[in-house]
Amino acid sequence: MRPRGLPGRAPAPARQPVGSDAGGAGRGLPARHRRRDPQRHRQPGPAPRGGHAVSQLAGLLSPAVLPGVITGLLLAVACGALSVPAVVRRLAFAGQGVSHSALGGVGLAAALSGAGLISAGGRAELAVVGLACVGAGVAIGVLSGRGRTTEDSAIGVILVATMALGSLLLSAARAGWFGPAQRVGARSWEQIMFGSMLLSGPREAYAAGAAALVSLGALWWLRRPLCVWLCDEESARGAGVPVGALRVGLLGLLSGVIVVAVQAVGVVLASALLVLPGATALALAPALGLGVRGASVASCCLAVAGVVGGLAVAFVHSLPVGPSVVGVLVALHALGRAGSAARVGWAPGRRRAGVGQRGGGPGPSRTIGP
């Protein structure tokens, strides 16, 4: 017997079976016997990409970026409207020559800025670039009009000459040949070639809107003689349509739009917007039964789709805007040609009648009408 007054032993705690831990998740047991809480030890998974992409695309509507987006869309409408006439009348290469001649204007503006005659990035620089484009167009017309030089050769000569001159003048101005290099603008070759669409301000948006209004208004005013000229040049001459005046007017419209586009979206993107939408629309015209007006509307829609798609790709994947827009336009052109070939049918060794052809041979078109 235990003497009185001595404390007795405390009762031993009841032993619980392993794995039946009610509140401690196996505390006091070896680590290999502890029961893991699936909620506490679950690894965080990747965030859903859909919401992240939508939030990134919403940034296109921010006040800092919205003027650039509007500028790109307005230029897409202006260039898309002129793309079909330029491609049909084989003025697309002339448009590329005029757009690349803007490099000569940029170099000349840099030299004048270094000399202190104009301010970099102002209206005077835009005027110099515009005069360079107009001068290139006049030079192409003079060289090809004498008959000794073909139009393609004249365009090639003016293109390489103006690009080389612009590069030399820009390098010399940045080296301080004409004055302090601080006066020269800080635009890089990438910005000159592909532009900086999202850095455009209200001034560029207003200029793009004016270019779109002038282009659409002129095409609407000249729609009847223009359709006749685009469908059949010989018939247009016989009907008394001023073919020469239409050609000069179309070149003037191309030059004006190019001047505005080069400042906002760069040389390469301006050339792409003037060529690819019209070429894609004309490739789809036989399959969809489109005339000149329908192809022009389709060209505008394709140009806008290219700009919107390029902006979306650039924002979601953090890529440059200009090359992204060009890539989307090229992809649309490839899809358009593939879809047209699949619908119309591809006959190897036989050319189908199309723009500039009658019955598969050279001559006016019978598949593209007003």
XYZ file of C-alpha atoms in Angstrom, residues 5-366:
362
model
C 0.055 12.114 1.475
C 2.238 10.902 -1.346
C 1.084 11.906 -4.802
C -0.024 9.113 -6.983
C 0.996 8.487 -10.587
C -0.790 10.424 -13.243
C -2.883 8.229 -15.449
C -1.251 7.395 -18.760
C -2.860 9.141 -21.749
C -4.882 7.049 -24.064
C -2.928 5.987 -27.124
C -4.432 6.817 -30.501
C -3.817 4.733 -33.543
C -1.425 6.070 -36.158
C -3.244 8.023 -38.827
C -6.169 8.985 -36.553
C -4.688 12.343 -35.507
C -7.724 14.530 -34.954
C -6.184 17.938 -34.509
C -2.439 17.829 -34.941
C -1.916 16.114 -38.258
C 0.386 13.565 -36.611
C 2.416 15.910 -34.411
C 4.934 14.037 -32.276
C 5.199 11.195 -34.770
C 8.100 10.643 -37.143
C 7.884 12.665 -40.348
C 7.268 9.584 -42.463
C 4.141 8.752 -40.402
C 2.582 12.223 -40.396
C -0.569 12.777 -42.386
C -0.199 15.616 -44.888
C -2.920 18.178 -45.348
C -3.656 18.303 -49.093
C -4.715 21.962 -48.893
C -1.553 23.091 -47.060
C 0.925 21.180 -49.257
C -0.683 21.773 -52.647
C 1.725 23.413 -55.120
C 0.447 26.624 -56.682
C -0.417 26.067 -60.344
C 0.162 28.482 -63.190
C -2.114 31.468 -63.428
C -4.746 31.286 -66.148
C -3.412 32.870 -69.333
C -6.767 34.054 -70.599
C -7.277 36.699 -67.948
C -3.676 37.874 -68.233
C -3.993 38.322 -72.002
C -7.274 40.218 -71.634
C -5.728 42.548 -69.071
C -2.806 43.183 -71.410
C -5.088 43.928 -74.359
C -7.040 46.340 -72.183
C -3.869 48.430 -72.072
C -4.490 49.365 -75.719
C -7.310 51.608 -74.494
C -5.141 53.536 -72.052
C -4.899 57.294 -72.722
C -1.155 57.055 -73.401
C -1.518 54.393 -76.109
C -4.934 55.155 -77.611
C -3.731 57.934 -80.002
C -1.221 55.513 -81.514
C -3.880 52.831 -81.960
C -6.215 55.325 -83.656
C -3.364 56.489 -85.898
C -2.628 52.936 -87.005
C -6.281 52.187 -87.750
C -6.762 55.391 -89.774
C -3.611 54.730 -91.783
C -4.812 51.176 -92.397
C -8.028 52.560 -93.906
C -6.151 55.098 -96.057
C -3.565 52.609 -97.319
C -6.094 49.817 -97.758
C -8.299 52.006 -99.953
C -5.369 52.876 -102.232
C -3.892 49.379 -102.241
C -6.173 47.831 -104.878
C -5.666 50.599 -107.509
C -1.933 50.584 -106.817
C -1.646 46.814 -107.264
C -3.889 46.640 -110.340
C -2.096 49.465 -112.180
C 1.306 48.132 -111.066
C 2.066 51.163 -108.932
C 2.866 49.109 -105.830
C 6.571 49.096 -106.644
C 6.381 52.837 -107.273
C 4.811 53.214 -103.836
C 7.681 51.279 -102.308
C 10.169 53.503 -104.108
C 8.452 56.635 -102.844
C 8.186 55.285 -99.284
C 11.848 54.275 -99.156
C 12.828 57.667 -100.554
C 11.577 59.072 -97.255
C 14.914 57.893 -95.823
C 16.583 60.520 -97.967
C 14.216 63.092 -96.504
C 15.015 61.935 -92.973
C 18.747 62.295 -93.657
C 18.267 65.743 -95.197
C 16.148 66.829 -92.236
C 18.859 65.592 -89.854
C 21.476 67.627 -91.727
C 19.290 70.746 -91.591
C 18.619 70.143 -87.884
C 22.335 69.848 -87.190
C 22.904 73.145 -88.990
C 20.226 74.780 -86.849
C 17.922 75.596 -89.781
C 14.983 73.483 -88.585
C 14.022 71.764 -85.341
C 14.093 67.980 -85.098
C 10.688 66.361 -84.863
C 8.728 69.459 -85.860
C 6.529 70.345 -88.781
C 9.538 71.462 -90.786
C 10.950 67.924 -90.651
C 7.641 66.543 -91.915
C 7.715 69.074 -94.760
C 11.260 68.049 -95.725
C 10.304 64.365 -95.773
C 7.233 65.179 -97.839
C 9.250 67.161 -100.369
C 11.687 64.256 -100.645
C 8.849 61.825 -101.412
C 7.289 64.163 -103.972
C 10.688 64.770 -105.553
C 11.281 61.036 -105.800
C 7.932 60.566 -107.523
C 8.706 63.348 -110.013
C 12.168 61.893 -110.672
C 10.656 58.464 -111.352
C 8.220 60.018 -113.801
C 10.951 61.998 -115.589
C 13.313 59.039 -115.910
C 10.638 56.649 -117.143
C 8.897 59.197 -119.371
C 11.812 59.714 -121.731
C 11.591 56.144 -122.972
C 15.226 55.237 -122.395
C 14.623 53.847 -118.912
C 11.802 51.524 -117.940
C 9.620 52.417 -114.989
C 10.909 49.524 -112.864
C 14.515 50.535 -113.520
C 13.764 54.167 -112.674
C 12.117 53.134 -109.409
C 15.090 50.943 -108.494
C 17.582 53.727 -109.224
C 15.685 56.313 -107.163
C 15.095 53.833 -104.325
C 18.734 52.884 -103.764
C 20.012 56.423 -104.386
C 17.712 58.033 -101.817
C 18.338 55.327 -99.215
C 22.115 55.668 -99.580
C 21.917 59.466 -99.474
C 19.734 59.389 -96.379
C 22.080 57.006 -94.586
C 25.129 59.145 -95.379
C 23.472 62.405 -94.327
C 22.112 60.912 -91.101
C 25.491 59.440 -90.126
C 27.279 62.692 -90.950
C 24.770 64.732 -88.943
C 25.169 62.476 -85.901
C 28.942 62.763 -86.250
C 28.661 66.549 -85.988
C 29.569 67.484 -89.557
C 26.823 70.099 -89.857
C 26.725 71.287 -86.255
C 26.251 70.004 -82.705
C 25.017 66.429 -82.728
C 22.588 67.246 -79.897
C 20.360 69.063 -82.382
C 19.798 65.910 -84.414
C 16.865 63.688 -83.485
C 17.560 60.498 -81.565
C 15.494 58.161 -83.748
C 17.147 54.823 -84.426
C 17.162 52.903 -87.699
C 14.584 50.523 -86.245
C 12.235 53.430 -85.544
C 12.786 54.842 -89.031
C 12.141 51.503 -90.733
C 9.329 50.158 -88.524
C 8.198 53.351 -86.813
C 6.858 53.750 -83.298
C 3.111 53.545 -83.731
C 2.228 53.498 -80.050
C 4.307 56.622 -79.403
C 2.201 58.652 -81.837
C 0.346 61.599 -80.395
C -2.767 63.569 -81.322
C -0.905 65.386 -84.108
C -0.130 62.119 -85.915
C -3.726 60.948 -85.354
C -5.114 64.133 -86.926
C -2.728 63.791 -89.881
C -3.745 60.158 -90.382
C -7.416 61.120 -90.213
C -6.893 63.832 -92.824
C -5.055 61.374 -95.089
C -7.874 58.839 -94.754
C -10.562 61.443 -95.511
C -8.709 62.796 -98.553
C -8.030 59.310 -99.932
C -11.579 58.051 -99.465
C -13.078 61.291 -100.778
C -10.905 61.308 -103.895
C -11.607 57.648 -104.641
C -15.350 58.181 -104.201
C -15.323 61.263 -106.435
C -13.368 59.455 -109.174
C -15.044 56.078 -108.707
C -16.598 55.823 -112.189
C -13.584 56.677 -114.379
C -11.305 54.894 -111.920
C -13.268 51.637 -112.204
C -13.184 51.836 -116.007
C -9.446 52.500 -115.975
C -8.733 49.677 -113.541
C -10.816 47.164 -115.498
C -9.570 47.988 -119.001
C -7.067 50.747 -119.767
C -7.528 50.575 -123.548
C -11.300 50.837 -123.254
C -10.856 53.752 -120.867
C -8.710 55.577 -123.417
C -11.300 54.945 -126.110
C -14.076 56.233 -123.845
C -12.230 59.492 -123.256
C -11.154 58.793 -119.684
C -8.090 60.913 -118.778
C -5.816 57.976 -118.037
C -2.688 60.091 -117.619
C -4.367 62.442 -115.149
C -5.724 59.495 -113.164
C -2.271 57.949 -112.975
C -0.689 61.204 -111.787
C -3.487 61.753 -109.280
C -3.123 58.241 -107.893
C 0.628 58.743 -107.521
C -0.055 62.017 -105.710
C -2.439 60.308 -103.294
C 0.094 57.544 -102.695
C 2.832 60.091 -101.996
C 0.674 62.038 -99.543
C -0.374 58.959 -97.600
C 3.194 57.657 -97.581
C 4.499 60.911 -96.084
C 2.073 60.617 -93.170
C 2.536 56.860 -92.755
C 6.333 56.942 -92.709
C 6.356 59.401 -89.806
C 4.011 57.247 -87.724
C 4.539 53.599 -88.674
C 7.867 53.590 -90.523
C 9.000 52.767 -94.032
C 8.511 48.991 -94.008
C 5.042 49.027 -92.469
C 3.912 51.798 -94.840
C 5.025 49.684 -97.806
C 3.316 46.601 -96.371
C 0.022 48.439 -95.840
C 0.109 49.707 -99.423
C 0.797 46.319 -101.036
C -0.379 43.345 -98.973
C -4.077 44.213 -98.334
C -4.760 44.891 -102.011
C -2.858 41.809 -103.147
C -4.802 39.656 -100.671
C -8.157 41.141 -101.685
C -7.418 40.597 -105.384
C -6.382 37.013 -104.660
C -9.755 36.440 -102.979
C -11.755 38.321 -105.633
C -12.251 35.400 -108.101
C -13.358 33.049 -105.329
C -15.744 35.548 -103.722
C -16.943 37.169 -106.936
C -15.766 40.653 -105.935
C -15.515 43.619 -108.258
C -13.200 46.592 -107.927
C -15.339 48.254 -105.268
C -15.798 45.040 -103.312
C -12.081 44.319 -103.475
C -11.344 47.842 -102.206
C -13.680 47.343 -99.240
C -12.102 43.950 -98.537
C -8.653 45.541 -98.737
C -9.580 48.122 -96.093
C -10.966 45.393 -93.831
C -7.831 43.284 -94.258
C -5.576 46.251 -93.469
C -7.537 47.013 -90.293
C -7.468 43.329 -89.316
C -3.706 43.256 -89.833
C -3.168 46.268 -87.579
C -5.490 44.953 -84.858
C -3.969 41.475 -84.995
C -0.432 42.832 -84.953
C -1.172 45.029 -81.940
C -2.705 42.073 -80.100
C 0.278 39.823 -80.834
C 2.734 42.544 -79.837
C 0.985 43.285 -76.536
C 0.405 39.699 -75.440
C 3.884 38.413 -76.332
C 5.884 41.641 -75.723
C 7.065 41.943 -79.343
C 7.726 45.008 -81.517
C 4.547 46.413 -83.027
C 5.748 47.105 -86.586
C 7.153 43.648 -87.386
C 4.135 42.036 -85.698
C 1.709 43.917 -87.964
C 3.764 43.003 -91.046
C 3.822 39.353 -89.967
C 0.038 39.274 -89.527
C -0.469 40.892 -92.955
C 1.814 38.298 -94.561
C -0.056 35.489 -92.792
C -3.399 36.871 -94.012
C -2.034 37.027 -97.556
C -0.851 33.410 -97.391
C -4.206 32.266 -96.008
C -6.054 34.265 -98.653
C -4.118 32.742 -101.514
C -4.486 29.253 -100.077
C -8.217 29.699 -99.557
C -8.724 31.122 -103.041
C -6.773 28.268 -104.627
C -8.764 25.723 -102.648
C -12.112 27.218 -103.666
C -11.452 28.094 -107.292
C -9.247 25.090 -107.965
C -5.629 24.959 -108.986
C -4.774 23.907 -112.526
C -1.003 23.342 -112.907
C 0.489 24.790 -116.057
C -2.541 26.962 -116.861
C -2.999 30.574 -115.782
C -6.487 31.599 -114.795
C -8.030 34.792 -116.077
C -7.698 37.587 -113.566
C -6.729 41.195 -113.212
C -4.860 42.299 -116.283
C -5.734 39.061 -118.153
C -8.454 37.909 -120.509
C -8.909 34.212 -120.954
C -5.581 33.425 -119.278
C -3.503 35.701 -121.515
C -2.316 39.280 -121.346
C -4.901 41.966 -121.614
C -7.670 43.559 -119.567
C -9.602 41.731 -116.915
C -12.998 40.162 -117.282
